[in-house]
Coordinates of C-alpha atoms and ligand atoms in Angstrom, one line a residue:
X19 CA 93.7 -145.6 -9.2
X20 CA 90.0 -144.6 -8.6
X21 CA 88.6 -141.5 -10.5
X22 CA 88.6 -139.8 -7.0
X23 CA 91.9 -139.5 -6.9
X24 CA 93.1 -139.1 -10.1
X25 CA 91.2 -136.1 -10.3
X26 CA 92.8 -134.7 -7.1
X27 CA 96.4 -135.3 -8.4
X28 CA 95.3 -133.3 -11.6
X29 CA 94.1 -130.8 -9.8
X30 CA 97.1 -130.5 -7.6
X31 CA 99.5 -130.8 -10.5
X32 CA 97.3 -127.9 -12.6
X33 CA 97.2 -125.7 -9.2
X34 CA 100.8 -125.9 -8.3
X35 CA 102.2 -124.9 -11.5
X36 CA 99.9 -122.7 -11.6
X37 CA 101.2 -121.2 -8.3
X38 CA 104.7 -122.3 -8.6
X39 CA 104.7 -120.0 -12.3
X40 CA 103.1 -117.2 -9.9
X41 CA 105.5 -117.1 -7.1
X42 CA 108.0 -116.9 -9.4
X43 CA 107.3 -114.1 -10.8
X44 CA 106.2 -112.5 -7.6
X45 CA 109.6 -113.0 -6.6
X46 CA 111.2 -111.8 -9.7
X47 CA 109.1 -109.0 -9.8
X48 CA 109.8 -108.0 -6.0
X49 CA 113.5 -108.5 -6.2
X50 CA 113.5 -105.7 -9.0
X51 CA 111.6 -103.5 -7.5
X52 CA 113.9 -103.9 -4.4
X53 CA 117.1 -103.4 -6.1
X54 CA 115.4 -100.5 -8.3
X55 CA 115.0 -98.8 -5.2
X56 CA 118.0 -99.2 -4.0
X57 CA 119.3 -97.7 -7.0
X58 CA 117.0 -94.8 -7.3
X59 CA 117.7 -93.2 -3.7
X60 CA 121.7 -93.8 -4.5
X61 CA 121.3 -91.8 -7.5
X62 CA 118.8 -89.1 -6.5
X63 CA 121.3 -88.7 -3.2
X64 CA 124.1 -88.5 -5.6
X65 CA 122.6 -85.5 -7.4
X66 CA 121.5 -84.2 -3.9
X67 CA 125.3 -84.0 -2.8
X68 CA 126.5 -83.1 -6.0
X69 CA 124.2 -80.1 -5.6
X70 CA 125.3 -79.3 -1.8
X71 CA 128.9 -79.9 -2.3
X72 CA 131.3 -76.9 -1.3
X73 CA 134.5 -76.3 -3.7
X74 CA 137.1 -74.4 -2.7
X75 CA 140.9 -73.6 -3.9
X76 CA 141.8 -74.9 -7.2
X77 CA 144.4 -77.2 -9.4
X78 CA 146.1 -79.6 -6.5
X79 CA 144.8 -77.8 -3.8
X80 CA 141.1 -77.4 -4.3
X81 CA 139.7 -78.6 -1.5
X82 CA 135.7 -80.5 -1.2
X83 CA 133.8 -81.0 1.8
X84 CA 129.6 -82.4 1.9
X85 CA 127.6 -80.0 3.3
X86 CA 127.1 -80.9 7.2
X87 CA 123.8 -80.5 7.4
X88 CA 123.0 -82.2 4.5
X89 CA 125.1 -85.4 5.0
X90 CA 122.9 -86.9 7.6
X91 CA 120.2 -87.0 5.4
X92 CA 122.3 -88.2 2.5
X93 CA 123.6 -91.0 4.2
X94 CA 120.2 -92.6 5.7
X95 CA 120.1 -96.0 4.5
X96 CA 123.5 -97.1 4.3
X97 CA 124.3 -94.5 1.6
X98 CA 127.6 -93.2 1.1
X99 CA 129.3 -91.0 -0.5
X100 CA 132.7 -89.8 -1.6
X101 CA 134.8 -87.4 -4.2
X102 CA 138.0 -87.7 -6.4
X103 CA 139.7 -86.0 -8.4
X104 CA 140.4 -87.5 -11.8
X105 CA 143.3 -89.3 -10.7
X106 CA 141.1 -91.4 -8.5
X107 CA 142.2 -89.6 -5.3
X108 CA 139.9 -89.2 -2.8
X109 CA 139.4 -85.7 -1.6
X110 CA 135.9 -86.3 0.9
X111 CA 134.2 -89.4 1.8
X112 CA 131.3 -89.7 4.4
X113 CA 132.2 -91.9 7.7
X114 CA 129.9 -94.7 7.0
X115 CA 132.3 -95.4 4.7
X116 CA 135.3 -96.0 6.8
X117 CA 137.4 -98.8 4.6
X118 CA 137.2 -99.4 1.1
X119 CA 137.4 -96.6 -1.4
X120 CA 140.3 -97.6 -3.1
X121 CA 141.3 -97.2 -6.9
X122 CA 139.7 -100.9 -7.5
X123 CA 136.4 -100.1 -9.4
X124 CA 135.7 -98.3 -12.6
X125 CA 133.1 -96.9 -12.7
X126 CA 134.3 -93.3 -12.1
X127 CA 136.6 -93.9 -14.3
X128 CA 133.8 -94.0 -16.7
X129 CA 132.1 -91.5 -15.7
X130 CA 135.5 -89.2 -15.2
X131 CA 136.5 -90.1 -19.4
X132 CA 133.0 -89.5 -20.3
X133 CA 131.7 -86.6 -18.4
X134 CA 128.1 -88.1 -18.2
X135 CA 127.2 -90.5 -14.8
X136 CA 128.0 -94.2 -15.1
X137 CA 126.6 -96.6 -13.1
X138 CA 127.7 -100.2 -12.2
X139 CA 128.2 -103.0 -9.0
X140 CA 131.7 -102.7 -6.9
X141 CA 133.2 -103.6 -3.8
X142 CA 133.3 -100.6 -1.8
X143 CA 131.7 -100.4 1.8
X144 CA 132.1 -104.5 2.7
X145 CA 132.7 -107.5 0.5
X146 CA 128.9 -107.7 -0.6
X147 CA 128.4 -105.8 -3.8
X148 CA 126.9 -102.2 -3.9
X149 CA 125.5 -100.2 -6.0
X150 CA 127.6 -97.4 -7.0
X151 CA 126.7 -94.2 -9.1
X152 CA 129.1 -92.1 -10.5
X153 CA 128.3 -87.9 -11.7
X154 CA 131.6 -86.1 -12.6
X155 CA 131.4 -82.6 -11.2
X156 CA 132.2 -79.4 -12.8
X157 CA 134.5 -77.3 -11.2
X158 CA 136.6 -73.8 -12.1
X159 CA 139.9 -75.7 -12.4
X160 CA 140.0 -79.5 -11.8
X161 CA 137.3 -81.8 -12.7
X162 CA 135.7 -83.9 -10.3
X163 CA 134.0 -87.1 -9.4
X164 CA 131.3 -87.7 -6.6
X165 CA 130.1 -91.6 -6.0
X166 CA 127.7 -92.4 -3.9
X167 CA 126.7 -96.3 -3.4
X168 CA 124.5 -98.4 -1.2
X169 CA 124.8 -102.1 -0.8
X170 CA 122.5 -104.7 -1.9
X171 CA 122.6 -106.2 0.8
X172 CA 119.5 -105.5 2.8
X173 CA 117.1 -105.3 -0.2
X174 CA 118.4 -109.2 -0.6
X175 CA 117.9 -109.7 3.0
X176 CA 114.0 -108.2 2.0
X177 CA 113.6 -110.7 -0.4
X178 CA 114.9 -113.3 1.1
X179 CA 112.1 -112.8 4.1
X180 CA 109.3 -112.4 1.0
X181 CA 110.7 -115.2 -0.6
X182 CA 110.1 -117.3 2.5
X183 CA 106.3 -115.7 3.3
X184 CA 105.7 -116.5 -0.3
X185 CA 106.9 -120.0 -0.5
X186 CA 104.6 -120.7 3.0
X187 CA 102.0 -119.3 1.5
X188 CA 101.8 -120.5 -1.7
X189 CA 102.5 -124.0 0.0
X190 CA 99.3 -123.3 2.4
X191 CA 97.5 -122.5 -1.0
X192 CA 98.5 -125.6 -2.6
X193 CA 97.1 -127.7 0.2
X194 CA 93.9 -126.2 0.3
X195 CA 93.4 -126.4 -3.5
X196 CA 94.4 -130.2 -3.1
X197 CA 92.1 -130.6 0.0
X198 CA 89.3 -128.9 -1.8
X199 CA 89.7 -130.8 -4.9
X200 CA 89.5 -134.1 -3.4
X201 CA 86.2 -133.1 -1.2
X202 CA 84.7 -131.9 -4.8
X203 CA 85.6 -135.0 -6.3
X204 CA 84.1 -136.8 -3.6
X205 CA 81.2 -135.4 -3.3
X206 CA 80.8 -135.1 -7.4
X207 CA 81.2 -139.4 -6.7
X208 CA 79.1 -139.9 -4.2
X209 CA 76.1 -140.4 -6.2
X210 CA 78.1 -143.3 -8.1
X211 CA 78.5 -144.9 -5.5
X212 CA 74.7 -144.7 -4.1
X213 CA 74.1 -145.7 -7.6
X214 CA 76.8 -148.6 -7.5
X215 CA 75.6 -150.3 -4.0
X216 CA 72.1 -149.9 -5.1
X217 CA 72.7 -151.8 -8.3
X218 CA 75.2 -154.5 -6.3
X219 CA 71.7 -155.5 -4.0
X220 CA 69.9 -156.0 -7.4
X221 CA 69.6 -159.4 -7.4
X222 CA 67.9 -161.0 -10.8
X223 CA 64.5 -161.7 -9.0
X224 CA 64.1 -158.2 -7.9
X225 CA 63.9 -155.7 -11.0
X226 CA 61.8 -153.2 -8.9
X227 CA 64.4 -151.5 -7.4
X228 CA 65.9 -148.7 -8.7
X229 CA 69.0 -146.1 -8.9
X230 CA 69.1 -143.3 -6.9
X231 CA 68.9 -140.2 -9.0
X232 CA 70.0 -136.8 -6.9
X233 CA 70.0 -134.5 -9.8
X234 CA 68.3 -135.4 -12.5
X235 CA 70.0 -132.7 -14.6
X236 CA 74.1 -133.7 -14.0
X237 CA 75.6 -136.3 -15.7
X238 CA 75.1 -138.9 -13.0
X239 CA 71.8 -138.5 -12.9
X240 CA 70.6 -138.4 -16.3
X241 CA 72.7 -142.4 -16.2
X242 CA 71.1 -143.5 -13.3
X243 CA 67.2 -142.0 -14.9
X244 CA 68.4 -143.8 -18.5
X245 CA 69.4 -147.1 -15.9
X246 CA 66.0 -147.1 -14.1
X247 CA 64.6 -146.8 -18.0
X248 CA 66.6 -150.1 -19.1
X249 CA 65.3 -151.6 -15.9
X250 CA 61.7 -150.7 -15.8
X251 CA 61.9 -152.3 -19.7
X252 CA 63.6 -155.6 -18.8
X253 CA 61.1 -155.8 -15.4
X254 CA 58.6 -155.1 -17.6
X255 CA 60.4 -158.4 -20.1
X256 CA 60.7 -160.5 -16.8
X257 CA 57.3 -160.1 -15.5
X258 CA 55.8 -161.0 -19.2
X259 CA 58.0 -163.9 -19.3
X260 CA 56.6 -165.2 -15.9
X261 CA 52.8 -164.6 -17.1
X262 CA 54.0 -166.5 -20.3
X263 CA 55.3 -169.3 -18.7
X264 CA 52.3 -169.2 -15.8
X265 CA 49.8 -169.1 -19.0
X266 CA 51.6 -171.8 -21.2
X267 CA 52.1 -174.1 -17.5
X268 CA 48.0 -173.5 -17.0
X269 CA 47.4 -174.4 -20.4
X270 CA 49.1 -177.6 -21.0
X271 CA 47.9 -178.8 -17.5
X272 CA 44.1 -177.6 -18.6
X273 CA 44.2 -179.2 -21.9
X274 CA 45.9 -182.5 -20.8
X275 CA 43.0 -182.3 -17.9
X276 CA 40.7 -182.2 -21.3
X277 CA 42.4 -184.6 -23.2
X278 CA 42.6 -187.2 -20.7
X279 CA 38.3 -187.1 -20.4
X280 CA 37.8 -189.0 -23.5
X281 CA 40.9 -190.8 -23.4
X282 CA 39.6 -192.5 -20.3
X283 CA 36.4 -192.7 -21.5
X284 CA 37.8 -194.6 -25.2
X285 CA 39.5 -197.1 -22.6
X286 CA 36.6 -197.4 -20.7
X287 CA 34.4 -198.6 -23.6
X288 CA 37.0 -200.5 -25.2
X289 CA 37.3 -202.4 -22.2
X290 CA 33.6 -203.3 -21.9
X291 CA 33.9 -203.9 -25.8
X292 CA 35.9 -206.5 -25.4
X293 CA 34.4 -208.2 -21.9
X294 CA 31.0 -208.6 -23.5
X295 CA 31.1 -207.2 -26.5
X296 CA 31.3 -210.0 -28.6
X297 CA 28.6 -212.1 -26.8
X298 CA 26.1 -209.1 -27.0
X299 CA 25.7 -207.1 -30.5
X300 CA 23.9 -204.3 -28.8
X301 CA 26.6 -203.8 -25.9
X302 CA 29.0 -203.6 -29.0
X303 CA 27.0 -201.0 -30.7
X304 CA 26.9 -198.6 -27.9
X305 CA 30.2 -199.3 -27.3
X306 CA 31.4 -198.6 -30.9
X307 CA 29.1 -195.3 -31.0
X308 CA 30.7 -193.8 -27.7
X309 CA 34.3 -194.5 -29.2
X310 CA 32.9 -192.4 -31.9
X311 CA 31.5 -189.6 -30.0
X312 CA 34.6 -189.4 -27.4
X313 CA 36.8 -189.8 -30.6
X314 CA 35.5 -187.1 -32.6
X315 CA 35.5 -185.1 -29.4
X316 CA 39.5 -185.9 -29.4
X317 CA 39.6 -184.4 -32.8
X318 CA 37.5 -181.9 -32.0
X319 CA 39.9 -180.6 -29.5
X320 CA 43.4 -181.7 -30.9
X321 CA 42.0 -179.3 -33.8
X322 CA 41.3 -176.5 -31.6
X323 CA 44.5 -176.6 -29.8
X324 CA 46.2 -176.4 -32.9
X325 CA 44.2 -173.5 -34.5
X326 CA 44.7 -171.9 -30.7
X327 CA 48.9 -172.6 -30.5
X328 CA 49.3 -171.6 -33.9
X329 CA 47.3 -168.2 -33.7
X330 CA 50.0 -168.0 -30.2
X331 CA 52.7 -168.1 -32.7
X332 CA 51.4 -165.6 -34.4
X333 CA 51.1 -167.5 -37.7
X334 CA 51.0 -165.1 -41.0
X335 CA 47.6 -164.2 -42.2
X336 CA 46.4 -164.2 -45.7
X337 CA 45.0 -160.9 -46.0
X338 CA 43.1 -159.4 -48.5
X339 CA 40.1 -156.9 -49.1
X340 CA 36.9 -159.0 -49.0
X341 CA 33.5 -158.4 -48.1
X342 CA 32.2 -159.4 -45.1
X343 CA 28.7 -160.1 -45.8
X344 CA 29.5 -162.9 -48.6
X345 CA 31.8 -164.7 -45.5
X346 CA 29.4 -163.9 -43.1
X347 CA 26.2 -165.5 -45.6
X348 CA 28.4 -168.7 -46.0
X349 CA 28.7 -169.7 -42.7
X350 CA 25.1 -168.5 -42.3
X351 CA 23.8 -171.2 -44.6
X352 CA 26.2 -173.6 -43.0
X353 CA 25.0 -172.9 -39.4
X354 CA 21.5 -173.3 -40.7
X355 CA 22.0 -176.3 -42.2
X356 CA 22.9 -177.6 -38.6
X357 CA 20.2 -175.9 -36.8
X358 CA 17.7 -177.5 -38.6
X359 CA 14.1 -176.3 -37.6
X360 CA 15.3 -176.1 -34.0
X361 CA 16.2 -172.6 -34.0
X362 CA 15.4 -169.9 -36.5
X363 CA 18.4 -168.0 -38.3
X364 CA 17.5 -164.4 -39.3
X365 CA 19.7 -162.8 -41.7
X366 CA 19.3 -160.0 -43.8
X367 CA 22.7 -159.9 -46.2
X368 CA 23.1 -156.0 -46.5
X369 CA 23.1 -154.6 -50.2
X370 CA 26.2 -153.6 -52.0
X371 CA 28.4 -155.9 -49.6
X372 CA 30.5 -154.4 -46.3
X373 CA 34.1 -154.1 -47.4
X374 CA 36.9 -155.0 -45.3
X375 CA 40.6 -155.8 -45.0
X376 CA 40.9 -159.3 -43.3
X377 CA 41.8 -163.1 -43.7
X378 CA 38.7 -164.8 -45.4
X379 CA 39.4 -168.7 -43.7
X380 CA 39.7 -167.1 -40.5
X381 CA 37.1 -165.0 -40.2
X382 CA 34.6 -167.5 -41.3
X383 CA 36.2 -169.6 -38.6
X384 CA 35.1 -167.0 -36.2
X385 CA 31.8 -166.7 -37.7
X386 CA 31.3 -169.9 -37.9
X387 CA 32.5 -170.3 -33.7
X388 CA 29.9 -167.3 -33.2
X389 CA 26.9 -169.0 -35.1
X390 CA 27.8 -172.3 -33.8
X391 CA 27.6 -171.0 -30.1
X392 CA 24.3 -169.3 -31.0
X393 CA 22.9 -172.6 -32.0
X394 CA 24.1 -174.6 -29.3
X395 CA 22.5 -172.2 -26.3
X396 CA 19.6 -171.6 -27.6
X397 CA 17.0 -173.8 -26.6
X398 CA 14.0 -175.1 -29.2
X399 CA 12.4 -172.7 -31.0
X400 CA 14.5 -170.0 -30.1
X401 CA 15.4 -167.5 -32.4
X402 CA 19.1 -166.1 -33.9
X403 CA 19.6 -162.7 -36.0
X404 CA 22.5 -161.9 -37.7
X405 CA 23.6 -158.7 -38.9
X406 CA 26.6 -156.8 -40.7
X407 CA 27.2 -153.5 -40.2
X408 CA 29.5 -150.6 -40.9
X409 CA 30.0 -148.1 -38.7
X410 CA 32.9 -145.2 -39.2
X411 CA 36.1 -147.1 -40.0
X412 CA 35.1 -150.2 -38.7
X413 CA 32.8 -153.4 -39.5
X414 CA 30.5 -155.0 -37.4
X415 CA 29.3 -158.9 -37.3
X416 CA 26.4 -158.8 -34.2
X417 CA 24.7 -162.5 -33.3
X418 CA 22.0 -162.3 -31.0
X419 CA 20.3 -165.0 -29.8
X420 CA 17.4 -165.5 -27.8
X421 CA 18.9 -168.4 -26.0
X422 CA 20.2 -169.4 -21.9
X423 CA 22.4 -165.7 -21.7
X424 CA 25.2 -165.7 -19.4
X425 CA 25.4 -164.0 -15.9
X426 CA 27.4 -161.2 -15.5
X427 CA 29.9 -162.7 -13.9
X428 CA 30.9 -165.2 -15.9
X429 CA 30.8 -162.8 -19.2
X430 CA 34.1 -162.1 -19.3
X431 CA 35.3 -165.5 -18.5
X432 CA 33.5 -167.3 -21.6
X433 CA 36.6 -165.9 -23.1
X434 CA 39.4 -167.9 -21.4
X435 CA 40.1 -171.1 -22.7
X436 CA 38.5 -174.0 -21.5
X437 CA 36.1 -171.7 -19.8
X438 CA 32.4 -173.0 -20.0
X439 CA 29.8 -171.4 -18.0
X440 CA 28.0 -173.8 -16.2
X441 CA 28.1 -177.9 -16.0
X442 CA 25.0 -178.2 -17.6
X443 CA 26.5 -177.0 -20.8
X444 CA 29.6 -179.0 -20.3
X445 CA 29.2 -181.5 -22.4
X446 CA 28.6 -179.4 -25.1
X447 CA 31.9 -178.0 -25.9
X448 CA 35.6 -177.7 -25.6
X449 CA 35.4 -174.1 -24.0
X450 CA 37.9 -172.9 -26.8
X451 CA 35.4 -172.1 -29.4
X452 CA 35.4 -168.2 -27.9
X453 CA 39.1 -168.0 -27.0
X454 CA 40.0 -168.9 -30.7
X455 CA 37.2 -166.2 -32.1
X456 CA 38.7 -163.8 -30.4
X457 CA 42.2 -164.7 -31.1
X458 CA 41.2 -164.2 -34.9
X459 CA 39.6 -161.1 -34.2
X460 CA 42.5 -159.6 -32.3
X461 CA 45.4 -160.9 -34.5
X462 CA 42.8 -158.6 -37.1
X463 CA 43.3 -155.5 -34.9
X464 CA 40.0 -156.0 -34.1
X465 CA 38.0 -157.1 -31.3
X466 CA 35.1 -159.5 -30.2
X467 CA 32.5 -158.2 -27.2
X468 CA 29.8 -160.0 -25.5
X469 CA 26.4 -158.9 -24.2
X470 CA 23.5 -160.9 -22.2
X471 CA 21.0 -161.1 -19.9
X472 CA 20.2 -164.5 -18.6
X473 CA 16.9 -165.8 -19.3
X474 CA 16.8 -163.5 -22.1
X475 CA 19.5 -164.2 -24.3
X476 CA 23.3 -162.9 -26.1
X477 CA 24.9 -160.9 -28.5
X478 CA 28.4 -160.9 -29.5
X479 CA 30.0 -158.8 -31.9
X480 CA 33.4 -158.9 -34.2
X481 CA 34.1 -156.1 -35.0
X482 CA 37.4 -155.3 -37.6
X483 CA 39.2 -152.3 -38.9
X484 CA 37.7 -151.9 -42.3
X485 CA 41.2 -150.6 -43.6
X486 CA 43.2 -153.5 -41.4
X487 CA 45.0 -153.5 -37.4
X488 CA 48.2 -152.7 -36.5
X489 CA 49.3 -156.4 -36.6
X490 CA 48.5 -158.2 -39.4
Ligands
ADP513 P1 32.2 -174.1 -25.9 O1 33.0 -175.1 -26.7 O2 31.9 -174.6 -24.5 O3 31.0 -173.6 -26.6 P2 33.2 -171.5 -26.0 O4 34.5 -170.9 -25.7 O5 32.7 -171.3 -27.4 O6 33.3 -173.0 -25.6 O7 32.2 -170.8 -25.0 C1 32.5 -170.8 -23.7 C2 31.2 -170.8 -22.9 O8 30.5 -169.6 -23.1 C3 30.3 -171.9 -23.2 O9 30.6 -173.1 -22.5 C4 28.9 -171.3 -22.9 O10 28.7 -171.6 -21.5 C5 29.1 -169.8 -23.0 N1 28.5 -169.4 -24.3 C6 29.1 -169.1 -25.4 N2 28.2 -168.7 -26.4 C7 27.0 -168.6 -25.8 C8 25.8 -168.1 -26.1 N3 25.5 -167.7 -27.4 N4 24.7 -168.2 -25.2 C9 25.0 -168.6 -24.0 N5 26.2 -169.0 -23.5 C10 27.2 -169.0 -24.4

């Protein structure tokens, strides 16, 4: 059964006992206060006539008679009244009361043995019981009783008719309360079900949507506001997911794009190798060198693909507090060693070292990536500085070069992989050197930038956390 209605049927049941315990005792209560009336005006007109009554003679011939004037009054309502002596004889007894009267009740009798005023029910004026109220008189010889009853009867037929008001009423109560309880329970709903078509037209490629929320405060709303949380997170997962899979679909189709240049060009030679290779040593020779270069190309990259998937993994690093300046002086004399005199390497290694929390291997890798770069754009007799420096919580590696520079546009693309700036330098690289020194810096909590002026020449700078990033 939906919510809706079970609610109601509470409701109703709750309400109509509520009202059935209530009418009851409306009608309880009424009926008493009917029947106390009636009682009250027999026995106040009892002591009215008892008062009024005129005795005369005495022994067996005393004689009673109500006052005439009086017995009009005393017998509005259906009252009546009437006297006996103690032998249950009646001497006087009002017209209204024209049967009845006989010796069959006792409540005189009570009152007549007792000399105080009984009370009781009897069967005087019709069949339906009255109310009859006994005083016993006091008289010079005889002693008397007067009676005066009423019947029940038309305070009965009064509750009867309030009994019937009630019962209509109370019913016309009930099926308000059960009407007003089902539109409350409705319109409490309604918001679940805006919230439960809304969700139903969510399909799995369409996370933007979200619940209705009408008040943000009830229960209802503070579900759909935690709903449209849990969806904005799992739109947020889906959309990463795609940009995932778009980046690691662009990625193998760039590097087997990559791969697939010096393959061809292997098979290329090989083929001319063997053609006329072995007729002409110097063919063979040229051939052989190419395979070497186009090989050691292959490696080159197959390496950097590696280093690159397994920084994507996010593969543990060996961290440790080192100093920067030792690392960065290594790779220095390395990078010299390459540069021959072609370029000049200036490097001043800062006294007392530059302390740091970081991965030696890999940040000599990056170095080594920067320095490399450095070398390899800057044309003959060009110059290179490198410098260490810390700077509040953080350490700074800065190459500058006085080599080709890169236009502004394509700055912040010398960072994506495979990315190189112009043909010219093609050959030169991979175009992953960058992506994996700034890989290492980040997976350091650091970061690598990149300044230059074309014509003029570059800087780029790692800079690291001296005390170590937020992901190790
Ligand atoms: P590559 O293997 O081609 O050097 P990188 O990712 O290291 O790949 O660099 C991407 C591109 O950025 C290079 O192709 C080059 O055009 C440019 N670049 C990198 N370093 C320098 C630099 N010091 N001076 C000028 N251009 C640079």
């Amino acid at each position: 059964m939906p919510i809706r209605w079970r609610l109601t049927l509470f409701n109703a049941l709750a309400i109509g006992s509520i009202l059935a315990v209530l009418g009851l005792a409306l009608f309880f209560v009424f009926r008493q206060q009917q029947l106390r009336s009636v009682e009250s005006t027999v026995e106040t007109r009892a002591r009215t006539a008892a008062e009024t009554l005129e005795i005369s003679g005495s022994g067996p011939n005393t004689r009673v008679t109500l006052d005439t004037e009086e017995v009009e009054q005393l017998t509005l309502d259906g009252v009546f009244i009437l006297v006996r002596d103690t032998n249950g004889d009646i001497l006087t007894q009002t017209v209204n009361l024209s049967s009845g009267g006989e010796d069959r009740d006792s409540v005189w009798r009570e009152a007549a043995a007792s000399g105080q005023p009984a009370s009781g029910t009897a069967e005087l004026s019709s069949e339906a019981p009255d109310y009859v109220y006994a005083l016993p008189v006091a008289t010079d010889g005889q002693p008397l009783v007067l009676e005066a009853g009423r019947s029940y009867a038309a305070a009965e037929e009064v509750t009867e008719g309030f009994a019937a008001i009630l019962v209509s009423a109370l019913g016309v109560a009930l099926l308000v309360a059960i009407a007003g309880a089902y539109l409350l329970a409705r319109t409490a709903l309604r918001p679940v079900d805006a919230v439960v078509s809304a969700a139903r037209e969510m399909t799995e490629g369409d996370l933007s949507r979200r619940l209705p929320v009408v008040n943000r405060r009830d229960e209802i709303g503070r579900l759909a506001t935690t709903m449209n949380g849990l969806l904005a997170r799992l739109e947020a997962a889906f959309t990463r997911r795609e940009e995932v899979l778009a980046y690691q679909r662009r990625f193998a189709a760039d590097a087997s794009h990559e791969l697939r240049t010096p393959v061809t060009a292997i098979r290329g030679h090989s083929r001319m190798l063997k053609k006329w290779g072995l007729e002409d040593p110097g063919t063979a020779r040229r051939g052989i060198d190419a395979i070497e270069a186009e090989s050691e190309r292959l490696e080159q990259l197959v390496e950097s693909l590696l280093v690159l998937t397994r920084g994507d993994d996010g593969a543990p690093l060996d961290i440790g507090l080192h100093d920067l300046a030792e690392v960065v002086a290594e790779a220095v004399a390395t990078a010299k060693a390459t540069a021959g005199e072609r370029v000049r390497i200036e490097h001043t290694r800062p006294p007392g070292g530059v302390m740091a929390v970081f991965d030696p291997d890999r940040i000599r890798e990056a170095v080594g990536i920067l320095l490399d770069n450095a070398v390899k754009y800057t044309p003959d007799g060009g110059r290179i500085e490198v410098r260490v420096v810390e700077r509040d919580d953080e350490v700074l590696l800065k190459v500058s070069d006085t080599g080709l520079g890169i236009t502004e546009e394509e700055l912040p693309l010398v960072f994506e992989r495979f990315y190189r700036a112009d043909s010219s330098r093609a050959a030169e690289g991979t175009g992953l050197g960058l992506s994996i020194a700034r890989q290492i810096s980040e997976s350091h909590g650091g970061r690598l930038e990149a300044n230059s002026v074309v014509g003029e020449g570059s800087t780029f700078t790692l800079i690291l956390p001296k005390h170590g990033g937020s992901e190790p």
